XYZ file of C-alpha atoms in Angstrom:
180
model
C -0.113 0.006 0.029
C 2.695 2.377 0.934
C 4.500 1.838 -2.411
C 1.233 2.807 -4.335
C 0.766 5.946 -2.260
C 4.372 6.981 -2.858
C 3.682 6.571 -6.728
C 0.455 8.659 -6.304
C 2.365 11.346 -4.635
C 5.009 11.384 -7.466
C 2.405 11.204 -10.088
C 0.529 14.207 -8.713
C 3.564 16.237 -8.284
C 4.379 15.433 -12.069
C 0.896 16.616 -12.939
C 1.372 20.022 -11.154
C 4.878 20.363 -12.858
C 3.372 19.708 -16.217
C 0.221 22.009 -15.745
C 1.856 25.045 -14.035
C 3.594 26.266 -17.120
C 0.240 26.076 -19.057
C -1.448 28.789 -16.942
C -4.527 26.571 -16.900
C -5.765 27.554 -13.386
C -8.954 25.187 -13.492
C -6.795 22.168 -14.038
C -3.994 23.441 -11.744
C -6.331 23.714 -8.964
C -7.642 20.010 -9.433
C -3.884 18.916 -9.653
C -2.964 20.709 -6.384
C -5.939 19.002 -4.686
C -4.993 15.559 -6.005
C -1.510 16.200 -4.802
C -2.849 17.238 -1.372
C -4.936 14.074 -1.136
C -2.022 11.849 -2.032
C 0.252 13.683 0.528
C -2.368 13.226 3.214
C -2.638 9.390 2.427
C 1.068 9.195 2.560
C 1.080 10.840 6.243
C 2.778 14.051 5.051
C 0.232 16.170 7.027
C 2.314 19.434 6.822
C 2.692 19.428 3.107
C -0.851 18.258 2.636
C -2.106 21.428 4.387
C 0.012 23.760 2.364
C -0.884 22.143 -0.856
C -4.630 21.974 -0.071
C -4.305 25.616 0.702
C -2.645 26.303 -2.487
C -5.436 24.266 -4.298
C -7.989 26.490 -2.372
C -6.496 29.749 -3.527
C -6.092 28.531 -7.097
C -9.834 27.557 -7.256
C -10.861 30.864 -5.861
C -8.787 32.617 -8.605
C -10.492 30.463 -11.182
C -13.945 31.188 -10.098
C -14.583 27.696 -8.661
C -15.677 28.674 -5.094
C -17.724 25.521 -4.715
C -14.433 23.410 -4.909
C -12.763 25.492 -2.131
C -14.548 23.533 0.578
C -13.179 20.339 -0.897
C -9.694 21.624 -0.721
C -10.240 23.051 2.918
C -11.561 19.713 3.886
C -8.206 17.971 2.960
C -6.296 20.682 4.853
C -8.509 20.371 7.950
C -8.308 16.530 7.749
C -4.475 16.771 7.758
C -4.442 19.279 10.671
C -6.655 16.897 12.625
C -4.307 14.019 11.933
C -1.375 16.172 13.319
C -3.082 17.539 16.375
C -1.531 16.285 19.527
C -3.347 18.304 22.068
C -6.907 18.985 23.070
C -6.482 22.741 22.810
C -5.539 22.733 19.182
C -7.928 19.927 18.485
C -10.752 22.102 19.736
C -9.920 24.879 17.292
C -9.768 22.413 14.433
C -12.962 20.807 15.390
C -14.594 24.150 15.356
C -13.459 24.614 11.835
C -14.658 21.136 10.930
C -18.358 21.797 12.104
C -18.376 24.929 9.898
C -16.801 23.267 6.927
C -19.223 20.221 7.076
C -22.119 22.619 6.746
C -20.524 24.339 3.768
C -19.788 20.938 2.198
C -23.408 19.872 2.575
C -24.668 23.077 1.264
C -22.517 22.654 -1.772
C -23.894 19.129 -2.325
C -20.686 17.236 -1.102
C -22.422 14.826 1.284
C -20.003 12.110 1.077
C -17.116 14.245 1.764
C -18.932 15.893 4.663
C -19.629 12.528 6.144
C -16.102 11.520 5.581
C -14.833 14.615 7.328
C -17.164 13.982 10.354
C -15.685 10.496 10.630
C -12.217 11.885 10.761
C -13.329 14.549 13.343
C -14.985 11.755 15.529
C -11.865 9.711 15.539
C -9.649 12.644 16.309
C -12.063 13.835 19.033
C -11.901 10.417 20.638
C -8.106 10.281 20.420
C -7.859 13.827 22.025
C -10.374 13.217 24.750
C -12.796 15.679 23.184
C -15.814 13.138 22.485
C -18.477 15.595 23.800
C -17.517 18.104 20.900
C -18.624 15.636 18.208
C -21.813 14.277 19.718
C -23.848 16.185 17.261
C -21.801 14.534 14.422
C -22.282 11.162 15.876
C -25.991 11.834 16.141
C -26.349 13.230 12.699
C -24.420 10.243 10.993
C -26.340 7.734 13.032
C -29.454 8.912 11.096
C -27.572 7.964 7.829
C -27.134 4.443 8.933
C -30.494 3.666 7.120
C -29.800 5.669 3.929
C -29.042 4.315 0.481
C -25.673 5.918 -0.394
C -23.008 3.382 0.351
C -20.345 5.705 1.981
C -23.040 7.701 3.919
C -24.562 4.466 5.082
C -21.032 3.148 6.132
C -20.339 6.229 8.068
C -23.877 5.956 9.675
C -23.043 2.552 10.931
C -19.760 3.512 12.317
C -21.437 6.444 14.179
C -23.938 4.017 15.402
C -21.271 1.899 16.798
C -19.427 4.891 18.470
C -22.731 6.092 20.040
C -23.468 2.541 21.340
C -19.746 2.331 22.794
C -20.172 5.755 24.327
C -23.114 4.321 26.223
C -20.904 1.513 27.455
C -22.609 -1.246 25.334
C -19.533 -2.680 23.556
C -21.457 -5.821 22.335
C -23.980 -3.733 20.554
C -21.319 -1.448 19.250
C -19.596 -4.379 17.750
C -22.879 -5.531 16.098
C -23.491 -2.028 14.622
C -19.985 -2.223 13.004
C -20.675 -5.776 11.661
C -23.928 -4.468 10.284
C -21.992 -1.564 8.597
C -19.273 -3.991 7.272
C -22.068 -6.238 5.961
């Protein structure tokens, strides 16, 4: 898996190098976003943040404001992955909340759900579970939807909610249901 991710990072870097001289800001914004996602997958949070920010700026400059939330979500996800203290985590989780609303209003429901899952995991790791209770509850409602990714996020949230209540057997059942 790591080799594939490294290849993806290099391929995305090559795409940026090839597109930059053309001046095509629309495709360049997409290339930066692709590179940011690959960097995030490789565990390079710092460069993922700066590249996602560059993607957002490029998208704004090319009149693609609806794509900015996509780029910001990658940057925020990388920031959450690198957060090591609850104080910084709280600040980032506040940004996640606003960004999830923006993603949903722009029609990016799968990305919003994926970002909420990342936030839930980070909040649990940082001891900030109470800050994502609304996210857990919202996603739980999606456990009975039809979109595969939102459905999976919903069952994950259902498992988290049950675990938060101390019912580990039921939490595992919810996760099994989601995996099924």
